[in-house]
Coordinates of C-alpha atoms in Angstrom, one line a residue:
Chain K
X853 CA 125.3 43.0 79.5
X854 CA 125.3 43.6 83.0
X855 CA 127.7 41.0 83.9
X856 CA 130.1 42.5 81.0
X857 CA 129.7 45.6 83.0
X858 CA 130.9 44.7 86.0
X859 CA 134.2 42.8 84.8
X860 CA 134.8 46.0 83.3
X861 CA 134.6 48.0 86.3
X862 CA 136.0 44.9 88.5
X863 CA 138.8 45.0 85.8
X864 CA 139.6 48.6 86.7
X865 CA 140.0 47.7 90.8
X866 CA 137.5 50.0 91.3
X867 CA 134.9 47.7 93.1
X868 CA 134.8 50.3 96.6
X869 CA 134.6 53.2 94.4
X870 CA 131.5 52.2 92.4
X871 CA 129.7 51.2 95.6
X872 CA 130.8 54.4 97.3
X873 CA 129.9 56.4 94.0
X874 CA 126.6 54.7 93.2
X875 CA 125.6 54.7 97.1
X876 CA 125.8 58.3 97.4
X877 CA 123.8 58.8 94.4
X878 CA 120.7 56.7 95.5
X879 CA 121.0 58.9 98.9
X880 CA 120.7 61.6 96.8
X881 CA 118.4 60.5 94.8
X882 CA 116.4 59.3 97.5
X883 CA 116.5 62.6 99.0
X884 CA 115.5 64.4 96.3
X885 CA 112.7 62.1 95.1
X886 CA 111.1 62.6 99.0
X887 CA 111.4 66.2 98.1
X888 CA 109.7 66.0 94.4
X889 CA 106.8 65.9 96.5
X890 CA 106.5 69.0 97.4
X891 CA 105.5 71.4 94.8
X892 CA 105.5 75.3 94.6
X893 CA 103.5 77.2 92.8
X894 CA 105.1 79.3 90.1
X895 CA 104.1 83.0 91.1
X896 CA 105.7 81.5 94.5
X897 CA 108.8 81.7 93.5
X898 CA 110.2 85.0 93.2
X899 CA 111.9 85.2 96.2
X900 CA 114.1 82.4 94.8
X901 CA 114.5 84.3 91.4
X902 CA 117.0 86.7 93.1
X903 CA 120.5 86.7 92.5
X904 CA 121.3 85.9 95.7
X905 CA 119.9 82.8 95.2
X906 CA 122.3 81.4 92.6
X907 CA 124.4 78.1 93.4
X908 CA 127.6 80.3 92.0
X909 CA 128.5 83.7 91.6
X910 CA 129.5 85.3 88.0
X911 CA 131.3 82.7 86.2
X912 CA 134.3 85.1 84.9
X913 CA 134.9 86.9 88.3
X914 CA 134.9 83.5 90.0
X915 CA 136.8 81.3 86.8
X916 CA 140.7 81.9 88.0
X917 CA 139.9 80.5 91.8
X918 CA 138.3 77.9 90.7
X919 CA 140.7 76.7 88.1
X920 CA 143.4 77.2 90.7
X921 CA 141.7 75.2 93.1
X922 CA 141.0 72.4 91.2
X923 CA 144.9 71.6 90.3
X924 CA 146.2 72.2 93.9
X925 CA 144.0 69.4 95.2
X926 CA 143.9 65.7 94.5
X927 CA 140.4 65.4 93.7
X928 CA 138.4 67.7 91.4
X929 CA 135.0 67.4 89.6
X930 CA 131.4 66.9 91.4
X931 CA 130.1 70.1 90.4
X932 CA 130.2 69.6 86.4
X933 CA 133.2 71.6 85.4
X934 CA 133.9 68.9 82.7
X935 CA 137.2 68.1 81.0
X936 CA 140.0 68.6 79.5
X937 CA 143.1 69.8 80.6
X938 CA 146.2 71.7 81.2
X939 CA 149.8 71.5 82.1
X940 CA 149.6 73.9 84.9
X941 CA 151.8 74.6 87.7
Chain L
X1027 CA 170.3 63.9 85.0
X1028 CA 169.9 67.3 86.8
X1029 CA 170.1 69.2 83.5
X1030 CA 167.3 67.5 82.7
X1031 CA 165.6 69.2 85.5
X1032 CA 166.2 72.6 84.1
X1033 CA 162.3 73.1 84.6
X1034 CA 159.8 71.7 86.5
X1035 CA 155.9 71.8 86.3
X1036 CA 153.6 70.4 89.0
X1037 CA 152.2 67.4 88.4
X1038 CA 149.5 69.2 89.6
X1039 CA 148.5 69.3 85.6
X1040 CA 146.7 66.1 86.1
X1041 CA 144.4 67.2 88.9
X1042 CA 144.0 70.3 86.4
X1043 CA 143.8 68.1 83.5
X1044 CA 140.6 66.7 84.7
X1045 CA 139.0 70.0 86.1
X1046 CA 139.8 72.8 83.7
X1047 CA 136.4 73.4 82.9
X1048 CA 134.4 74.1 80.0
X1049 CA 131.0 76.1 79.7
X1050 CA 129.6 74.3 76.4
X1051 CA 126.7 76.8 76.1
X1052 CA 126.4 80.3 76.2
X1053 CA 124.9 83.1 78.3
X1054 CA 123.1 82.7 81.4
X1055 CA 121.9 78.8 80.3
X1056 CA 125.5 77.8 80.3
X1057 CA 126.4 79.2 84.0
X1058 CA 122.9 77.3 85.0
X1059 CA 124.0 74.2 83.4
X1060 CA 127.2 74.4 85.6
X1061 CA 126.6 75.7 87.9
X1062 CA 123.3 74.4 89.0
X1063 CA 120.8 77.4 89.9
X1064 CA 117.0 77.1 91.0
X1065 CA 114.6 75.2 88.1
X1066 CA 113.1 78.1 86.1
X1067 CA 114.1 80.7 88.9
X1068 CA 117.5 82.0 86.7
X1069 CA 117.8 85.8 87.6
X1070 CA 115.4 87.8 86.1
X1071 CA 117.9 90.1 83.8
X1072 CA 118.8 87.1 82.6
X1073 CA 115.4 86.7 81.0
X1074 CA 115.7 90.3 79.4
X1075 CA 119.2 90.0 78.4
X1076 CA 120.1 89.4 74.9
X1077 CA 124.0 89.0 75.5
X1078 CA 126.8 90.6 77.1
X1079 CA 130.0 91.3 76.4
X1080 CA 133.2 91.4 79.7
X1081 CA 136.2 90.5 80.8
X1082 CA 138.4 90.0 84.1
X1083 CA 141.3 90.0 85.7
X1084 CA 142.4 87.3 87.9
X1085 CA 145.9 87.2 90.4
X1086 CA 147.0 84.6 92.6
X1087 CA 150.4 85.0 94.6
X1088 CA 151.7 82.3 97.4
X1089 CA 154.3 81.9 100.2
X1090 CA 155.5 78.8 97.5
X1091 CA 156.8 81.7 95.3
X1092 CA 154.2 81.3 92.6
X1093 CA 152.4 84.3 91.2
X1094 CA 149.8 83.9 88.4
X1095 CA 148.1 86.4 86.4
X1096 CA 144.8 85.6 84.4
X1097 CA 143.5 88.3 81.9
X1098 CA 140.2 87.2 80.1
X1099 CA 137.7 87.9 77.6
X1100 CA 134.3 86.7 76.8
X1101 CA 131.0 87.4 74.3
X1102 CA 127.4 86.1 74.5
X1103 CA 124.6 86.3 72.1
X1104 CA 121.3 85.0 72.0
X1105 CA 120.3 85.0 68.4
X1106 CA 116.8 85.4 66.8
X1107 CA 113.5 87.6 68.3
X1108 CA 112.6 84.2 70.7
X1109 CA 116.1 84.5 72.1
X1110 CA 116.0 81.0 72.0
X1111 CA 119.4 79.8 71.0
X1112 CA 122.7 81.6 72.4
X1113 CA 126.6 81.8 70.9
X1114 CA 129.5 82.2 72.9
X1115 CA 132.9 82.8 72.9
X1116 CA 135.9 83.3 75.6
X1117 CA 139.7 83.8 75.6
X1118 CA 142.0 83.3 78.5
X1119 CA 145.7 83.8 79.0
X1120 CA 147.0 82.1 81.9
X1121 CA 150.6 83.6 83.0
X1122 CA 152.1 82.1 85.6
X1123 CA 155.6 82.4 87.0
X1124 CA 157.0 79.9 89.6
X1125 CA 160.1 79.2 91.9
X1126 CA 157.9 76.7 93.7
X1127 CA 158.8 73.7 96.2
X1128 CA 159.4 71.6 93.1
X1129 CA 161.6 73.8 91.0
X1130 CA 163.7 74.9 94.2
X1131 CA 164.5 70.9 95.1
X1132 CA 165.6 70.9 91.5
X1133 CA 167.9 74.0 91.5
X1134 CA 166.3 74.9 88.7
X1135 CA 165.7 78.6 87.7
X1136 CA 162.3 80.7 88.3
X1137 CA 160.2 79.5 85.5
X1138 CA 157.4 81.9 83.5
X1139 CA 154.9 80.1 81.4
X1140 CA 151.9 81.2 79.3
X1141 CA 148.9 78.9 78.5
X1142 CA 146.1 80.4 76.2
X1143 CA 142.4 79.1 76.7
X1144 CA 139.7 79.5 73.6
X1145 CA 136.3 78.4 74.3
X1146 CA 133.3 78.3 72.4
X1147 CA 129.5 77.1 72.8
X1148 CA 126.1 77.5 71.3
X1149 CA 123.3 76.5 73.4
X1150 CA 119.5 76.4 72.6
X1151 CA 116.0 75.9 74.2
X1152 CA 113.1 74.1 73.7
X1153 CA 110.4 74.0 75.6
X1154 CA 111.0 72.6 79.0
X1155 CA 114.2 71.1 77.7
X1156 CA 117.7 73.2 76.6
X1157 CA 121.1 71.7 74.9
X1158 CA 124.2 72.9 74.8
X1159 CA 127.5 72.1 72.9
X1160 CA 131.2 73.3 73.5
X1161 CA 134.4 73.2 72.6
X1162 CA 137.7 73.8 74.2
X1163 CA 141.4 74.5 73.1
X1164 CA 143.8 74.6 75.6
X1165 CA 147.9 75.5 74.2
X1166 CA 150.9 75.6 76.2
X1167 CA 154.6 75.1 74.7
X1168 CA 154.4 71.5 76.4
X1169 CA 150.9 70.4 76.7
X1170 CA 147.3 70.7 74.1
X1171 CA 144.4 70.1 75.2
X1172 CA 141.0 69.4 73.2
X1173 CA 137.5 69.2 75.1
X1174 CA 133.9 68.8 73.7
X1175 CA 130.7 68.5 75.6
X1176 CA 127.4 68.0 75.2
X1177 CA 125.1 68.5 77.8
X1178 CA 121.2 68.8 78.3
X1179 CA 118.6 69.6 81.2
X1180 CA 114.9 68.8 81.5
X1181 CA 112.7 70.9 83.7
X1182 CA 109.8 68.7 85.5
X1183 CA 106.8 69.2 88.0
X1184 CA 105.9 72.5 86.8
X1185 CA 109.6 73.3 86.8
X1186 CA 110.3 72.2 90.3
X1187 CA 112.7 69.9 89.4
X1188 CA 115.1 70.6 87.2
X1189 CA 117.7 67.1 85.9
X1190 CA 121.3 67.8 84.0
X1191 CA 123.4 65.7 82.0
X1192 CA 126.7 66.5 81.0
X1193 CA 129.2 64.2 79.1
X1194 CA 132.6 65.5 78.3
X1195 CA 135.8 63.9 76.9
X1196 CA 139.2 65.3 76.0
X1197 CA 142.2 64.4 74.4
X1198 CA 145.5 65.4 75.9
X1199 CA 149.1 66.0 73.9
X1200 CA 151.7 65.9 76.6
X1201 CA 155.6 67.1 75.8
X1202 CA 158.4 68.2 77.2
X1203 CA 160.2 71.5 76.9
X1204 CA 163.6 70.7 75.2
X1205 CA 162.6 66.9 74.1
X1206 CA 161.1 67.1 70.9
X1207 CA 160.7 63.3 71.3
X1208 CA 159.1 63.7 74.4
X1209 CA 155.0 62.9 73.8
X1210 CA 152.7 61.2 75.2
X1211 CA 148.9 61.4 75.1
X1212 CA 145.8 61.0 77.9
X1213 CA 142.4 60.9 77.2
X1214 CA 139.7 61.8 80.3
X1215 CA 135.8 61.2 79.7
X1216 CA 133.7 62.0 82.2
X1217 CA 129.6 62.4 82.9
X1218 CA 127.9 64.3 85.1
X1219 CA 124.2 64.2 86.3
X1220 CA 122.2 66.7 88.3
X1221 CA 119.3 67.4 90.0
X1222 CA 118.0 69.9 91.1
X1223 CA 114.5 70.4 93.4
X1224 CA 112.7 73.7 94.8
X1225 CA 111.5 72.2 98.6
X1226 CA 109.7 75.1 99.6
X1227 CA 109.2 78.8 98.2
X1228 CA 112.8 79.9 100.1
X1229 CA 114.6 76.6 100.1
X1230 CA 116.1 74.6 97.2
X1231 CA 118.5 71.4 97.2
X1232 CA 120.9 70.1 94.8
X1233 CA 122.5 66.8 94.6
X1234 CA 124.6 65.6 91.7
X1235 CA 127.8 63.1 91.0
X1236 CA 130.3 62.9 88.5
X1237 CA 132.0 59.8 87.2
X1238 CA 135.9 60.6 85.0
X1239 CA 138.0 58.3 83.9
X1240 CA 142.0 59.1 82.6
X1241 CA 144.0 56.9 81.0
X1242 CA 147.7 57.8 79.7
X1243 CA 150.6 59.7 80.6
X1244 CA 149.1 60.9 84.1
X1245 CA 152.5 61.8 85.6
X1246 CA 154.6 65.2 85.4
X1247 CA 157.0 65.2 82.5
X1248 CA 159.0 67.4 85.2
X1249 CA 159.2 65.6 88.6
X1250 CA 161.9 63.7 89.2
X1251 CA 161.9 61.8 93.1
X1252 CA 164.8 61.3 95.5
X1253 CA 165.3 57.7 96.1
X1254 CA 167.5 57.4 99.8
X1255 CA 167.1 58.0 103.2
X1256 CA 166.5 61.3 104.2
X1257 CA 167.1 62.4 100.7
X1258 CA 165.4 65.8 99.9
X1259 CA 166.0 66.9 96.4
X1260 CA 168.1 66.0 93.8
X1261 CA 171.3 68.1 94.7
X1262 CA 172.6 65.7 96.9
X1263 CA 174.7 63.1 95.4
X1264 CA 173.7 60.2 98.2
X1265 CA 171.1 59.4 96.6
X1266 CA 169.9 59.1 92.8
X1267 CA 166.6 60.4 91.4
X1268 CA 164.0 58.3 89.1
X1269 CA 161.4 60.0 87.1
X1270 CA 157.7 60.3 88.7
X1271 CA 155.7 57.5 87.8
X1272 CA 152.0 57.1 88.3
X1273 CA 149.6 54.9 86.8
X1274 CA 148.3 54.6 83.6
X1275 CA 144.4 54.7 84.5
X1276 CA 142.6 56.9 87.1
X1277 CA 138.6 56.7 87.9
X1278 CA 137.1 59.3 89.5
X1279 CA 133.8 59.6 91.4
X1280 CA 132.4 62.6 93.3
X1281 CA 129.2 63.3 95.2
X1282 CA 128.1 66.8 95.8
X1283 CA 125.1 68.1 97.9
X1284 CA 124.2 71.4 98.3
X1285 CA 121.4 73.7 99.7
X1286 CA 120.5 77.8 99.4
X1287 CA 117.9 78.7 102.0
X1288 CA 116.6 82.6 101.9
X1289 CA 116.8 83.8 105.6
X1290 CA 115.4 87.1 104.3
X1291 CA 114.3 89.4 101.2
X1292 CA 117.8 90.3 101.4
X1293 CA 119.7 87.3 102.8
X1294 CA 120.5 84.1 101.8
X1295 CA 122.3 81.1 103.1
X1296 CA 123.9 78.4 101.1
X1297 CA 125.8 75.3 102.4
X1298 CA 127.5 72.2 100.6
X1299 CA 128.9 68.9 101.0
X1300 CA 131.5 67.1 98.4
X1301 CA 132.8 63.3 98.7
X1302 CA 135.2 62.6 96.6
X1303 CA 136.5 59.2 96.0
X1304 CA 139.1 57.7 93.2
X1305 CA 141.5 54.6 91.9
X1306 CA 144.5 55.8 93.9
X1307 CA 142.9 55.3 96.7
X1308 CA 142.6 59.5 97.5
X1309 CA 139.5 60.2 99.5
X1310 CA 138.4 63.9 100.4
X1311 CA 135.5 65.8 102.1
X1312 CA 134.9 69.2 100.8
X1313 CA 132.7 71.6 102.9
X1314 CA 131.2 75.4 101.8
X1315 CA 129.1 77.5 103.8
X1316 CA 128.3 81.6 102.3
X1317 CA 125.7 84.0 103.0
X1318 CA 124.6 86.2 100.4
X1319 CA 123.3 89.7 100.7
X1320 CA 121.5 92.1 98.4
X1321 CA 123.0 95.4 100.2
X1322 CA 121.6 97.5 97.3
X1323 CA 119.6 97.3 93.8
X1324 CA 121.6 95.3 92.0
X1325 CA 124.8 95.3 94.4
X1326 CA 125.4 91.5 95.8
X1327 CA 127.6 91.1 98.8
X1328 CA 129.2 87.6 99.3
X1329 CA 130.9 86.2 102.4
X1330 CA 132.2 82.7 102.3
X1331 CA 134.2 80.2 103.4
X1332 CA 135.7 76.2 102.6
X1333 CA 137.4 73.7 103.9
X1334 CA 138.6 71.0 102.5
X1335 CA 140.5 67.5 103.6
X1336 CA 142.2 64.3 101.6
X1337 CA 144.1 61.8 101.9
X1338 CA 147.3 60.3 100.4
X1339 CA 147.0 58.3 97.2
X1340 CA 148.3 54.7 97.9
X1341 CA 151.6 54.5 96.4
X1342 CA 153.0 57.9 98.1
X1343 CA 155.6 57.9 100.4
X1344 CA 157.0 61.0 101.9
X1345 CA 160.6 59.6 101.3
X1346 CA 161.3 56.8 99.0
X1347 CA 164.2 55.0 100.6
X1348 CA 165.6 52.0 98.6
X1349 CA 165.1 49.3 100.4
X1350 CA 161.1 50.5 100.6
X1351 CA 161.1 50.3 97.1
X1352 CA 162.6 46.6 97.0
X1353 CA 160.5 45.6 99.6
X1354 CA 157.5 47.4 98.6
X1355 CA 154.5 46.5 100.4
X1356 CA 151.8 47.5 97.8
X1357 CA 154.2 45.5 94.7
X1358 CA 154.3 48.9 92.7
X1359 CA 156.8 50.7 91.3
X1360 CA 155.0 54.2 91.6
X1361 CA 156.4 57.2 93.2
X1362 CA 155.4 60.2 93.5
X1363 CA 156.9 63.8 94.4
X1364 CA 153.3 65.1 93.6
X1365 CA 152.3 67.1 97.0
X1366 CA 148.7 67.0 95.9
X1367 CA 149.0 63.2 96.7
X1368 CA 149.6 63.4 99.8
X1369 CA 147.9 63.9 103.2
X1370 CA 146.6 67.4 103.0
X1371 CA 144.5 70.3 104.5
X1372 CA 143.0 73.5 103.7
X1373 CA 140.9 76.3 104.6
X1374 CA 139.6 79.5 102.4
X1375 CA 137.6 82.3 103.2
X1376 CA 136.9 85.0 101.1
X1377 CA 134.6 88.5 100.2
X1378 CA 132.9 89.3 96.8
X1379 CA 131.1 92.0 95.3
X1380 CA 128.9 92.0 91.6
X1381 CA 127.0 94.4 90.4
X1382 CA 124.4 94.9 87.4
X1383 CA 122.7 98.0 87.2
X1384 CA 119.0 97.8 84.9
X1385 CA 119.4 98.1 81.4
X1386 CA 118.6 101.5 80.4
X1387 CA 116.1 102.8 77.4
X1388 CA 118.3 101.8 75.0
X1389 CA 118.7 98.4 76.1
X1390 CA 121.9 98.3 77.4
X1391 CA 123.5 98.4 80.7
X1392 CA 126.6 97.7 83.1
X1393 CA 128.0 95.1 85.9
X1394 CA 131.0 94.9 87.8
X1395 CA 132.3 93.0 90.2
X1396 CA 135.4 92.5 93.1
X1397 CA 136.4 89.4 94.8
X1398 CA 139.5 88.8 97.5
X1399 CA 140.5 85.2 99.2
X1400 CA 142.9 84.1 101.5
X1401 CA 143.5 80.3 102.1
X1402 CA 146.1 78.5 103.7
X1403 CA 147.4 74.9 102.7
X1404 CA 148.7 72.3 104.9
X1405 CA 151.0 69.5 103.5
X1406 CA 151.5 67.3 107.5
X1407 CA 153.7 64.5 105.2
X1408 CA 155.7 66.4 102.6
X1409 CA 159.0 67.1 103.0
X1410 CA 159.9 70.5 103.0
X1411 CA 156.9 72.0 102.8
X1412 CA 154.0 72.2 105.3
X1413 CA 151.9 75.7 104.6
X1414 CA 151.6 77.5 101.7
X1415 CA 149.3 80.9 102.0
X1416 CA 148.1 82.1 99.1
X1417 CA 146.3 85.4 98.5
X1418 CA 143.6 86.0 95.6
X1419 CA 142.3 88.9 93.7
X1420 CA 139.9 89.3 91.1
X1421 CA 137.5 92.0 89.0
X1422 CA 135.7 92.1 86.2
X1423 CA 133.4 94.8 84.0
X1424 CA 131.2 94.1 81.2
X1425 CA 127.7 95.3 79.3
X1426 CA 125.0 93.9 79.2
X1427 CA 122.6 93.9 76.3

């Protein structure tokens, strides 16, 4: 199975791009299981409850920059936008 | 040939083709799901709220001679006394008109377009887990789109940690304005995982990567590329012009990590990181820095800024001559006019203001909000262009309920 994996992926010339990928995901993960060890209490979270806090602002103010972002760059994606597409300019 | 070039779309659609996002779930659970957000710490009005109702208005004009105007339209419900499972709606129309780099080299005529956007989602929670499913139609004269996605997130360590899934896929009509034989399909799928950890009671971390994979017609249907020496556009008549070809498969991978820390009561900090990495060969590095200030009840102040860098995808050549081609060192026949291919540069900052005012006794109340952006593009290897400014402007009002 796992060999039939990576003739599929080897198959699509992609061999640097899964390392690169799946390297910067252990970091990640790494980091973030190091961090799983710290836990915060519930009633000491409010301060991070505030709007201010949010990754991303409102979602409809902020939709029209990032959609013309995304298609006057090469890359795209990392953030879960998803798919689908468009044939815009 | 050249009165086939009557009109010419970017073949920017691909990079678009894989980004145009879409929110499968409703309500404040779907902008969590995209958008990452603290585990269990979601704003609280988002916990009273049983829906909203808004649009906004979005315009975009550039020193390339594009303007684009965005008028949109949206509805969330959470259904049922446990508010529990949300609906959602949305409507976009995307106007844009263009006498771009790409329509000029092609003598062709300032071009106006419309594409119309429906999306729809219904989400739903269950304990310390929430689903959502969505669906996407995307229509223009000379391209459909169709999206689905499913996506899920699991809250651990007394919702600390917080991972996301997200799998997506989309099938892609292609055509060509004034060649009704013209069509071609592409098909993207792509996955997404998340996680997200509080560190300490003012400081959270995200990391997450997403995988996509597009296979079809991943050129412009549009571009056409000069093949001489020092051949610009395809006026001239020393040189001939063959149609942008790209290839037929494109993996994606992207790495993001990303941190808020609250400096105050009032202030917060947030900073990001993106690698990006794919089958042509076109690396980038994406950085974001904003601070974030409650100014008043309600009133949010955002300052923030981006840079971002990439290289040139493997088979692109500022000028195709035609002896490169027959000797071509890479054995491909792909060219490319596409100036998101090639070595490139920008920078963005940008101001934004939302508002939500507490619901009143009858339940219901108000937000609003104002955002402006200026960023400047830098092409070092295209020919004929080598900055682009763009300007930005958006609002939006709605009610919440």
């Amino acid at each position: 199975m796992q060999c039939t994996l990576v003739s599929f992926l080897d198959s699509l010339d992609i061999v640097s791009l899964r390392k690169r990928g799946l390297g910067l995901l252990v970091l990640a993960g790494l980091s973030l299981s190091l961090a799983a060890c710290a836990r915060v209490k519930p009633y000491e979270r409010g301060r991070l409850a505030k709007s201010d806090m949010r990754w991303d602002g409102d979602s409809e103010l902020l939709g029209g920059q990032k959609h013309a972002t995304d298609y006057r760059e090469g890359s795209a994606g990392g953030y879960g936008g998803g798919g689908g597409g468009c044939g815009c300019n | 040939m050249r009165m086939q070039l009557k009109r010419i779309l970017s073949a920017a659609s691909l990079s678009c083709a894989l980004f145009c996002g879409i929110y499968p779930s409703g309500g404040q659970q779907a902008r969590a799901a995209s958008s990452g957000g603290a585990p269990s710490a979601s704003p609280e009005r988002a916990q009273e709220a049983g829906g909203d109702l808004g649009s906004a208005f979005y315009v975009r004009t550039d020193s390339d001679q594009t303007v684009v105007i965005t008028p949109s339209v949206h509805f969330r419900k959470k259904l049922g006394p446990s508010k529990k499972t949300g609906v959602s709606v949305g409507y976009l129309a995307d106007v844009w008109s263009s006498a771009s780099i790409d329509i000029r080299s092609a003598a062709s005529d300032r071009v106006v377009e419309q594409r119309d956007e429906i999306v729809a989602g219904v989400d739903h929670e269950q304990g310390l887990w929430s689903f959502g499913v969505g669906y996407r139609n995307s229509h223009e004269t000379d391209y459909l789109s169709n999206s689905i996605s499913l996506s899920t997130k699991y809250e651990a360590f007394e919702r600390n940690t917080a991972f996301e899934f997200r799998l997506s896929g989309a099938m892609d009509k292609v055509g060509r304005s004034g060649d009704a034989n013209f069509s071609e399909d592409v098909r993207t799928v792509s996955a997404w995982f998340g996680v997200t950890q509080v560190l300490t009671k003012k400081l959270i971390l995200q990391g997450s990567a997403e995988w996509r994979w597009s296979k079809g017609f991943l050129s412009s249907p549009y571009r056409w590329v000069p093949i001489g020496d020092n051949l610009k556009n395809c006026q001239s008549a020393e040189g001939f012009c063959l149609p942008e070809a790209h290839p037929g498969m494109r993996a994606r991978v992207a790495a993001v990590l990303r941190t808020r820390y609250a400096l105050s009561q009032r202030l917060s900090l947030g900073a990001g990181y993106r690698f990006y990495y794919d089958q042509w060969k076109v690396q980038s590095n994406t950085g974001t820095l904003d601070f974030a200030a409650t100014v008043a009840r309600g009133l949010l102040l955002v300052l923030d800024g981006r840079i971002y860098q990439q290289s040139a995808a493997f088979f692109y050549a500022p000028q195709y001559g035609t002896k490169s081609l027959v000797d071509s060192e890479n054995d491909s026949a792909y060219i490319t006019r596409d100036r998101e291919l090639s070595k490139m540069w920008n920078w963005r900052a940008g101001l934004r203001a939302e508002y939500e005012s507490p619901l009143n006794s009858a339940g219901i109340g108000a937000k609003a909000g104002l955002m402006t952006a200026v960023t400047q593009y830098h092409y070092p290897e295209f020919l004929g262009l080598d900055k682009v400014n763009a300007l930005e402007l958006a609002g939006s009002v709605g009610v919440v309920f």
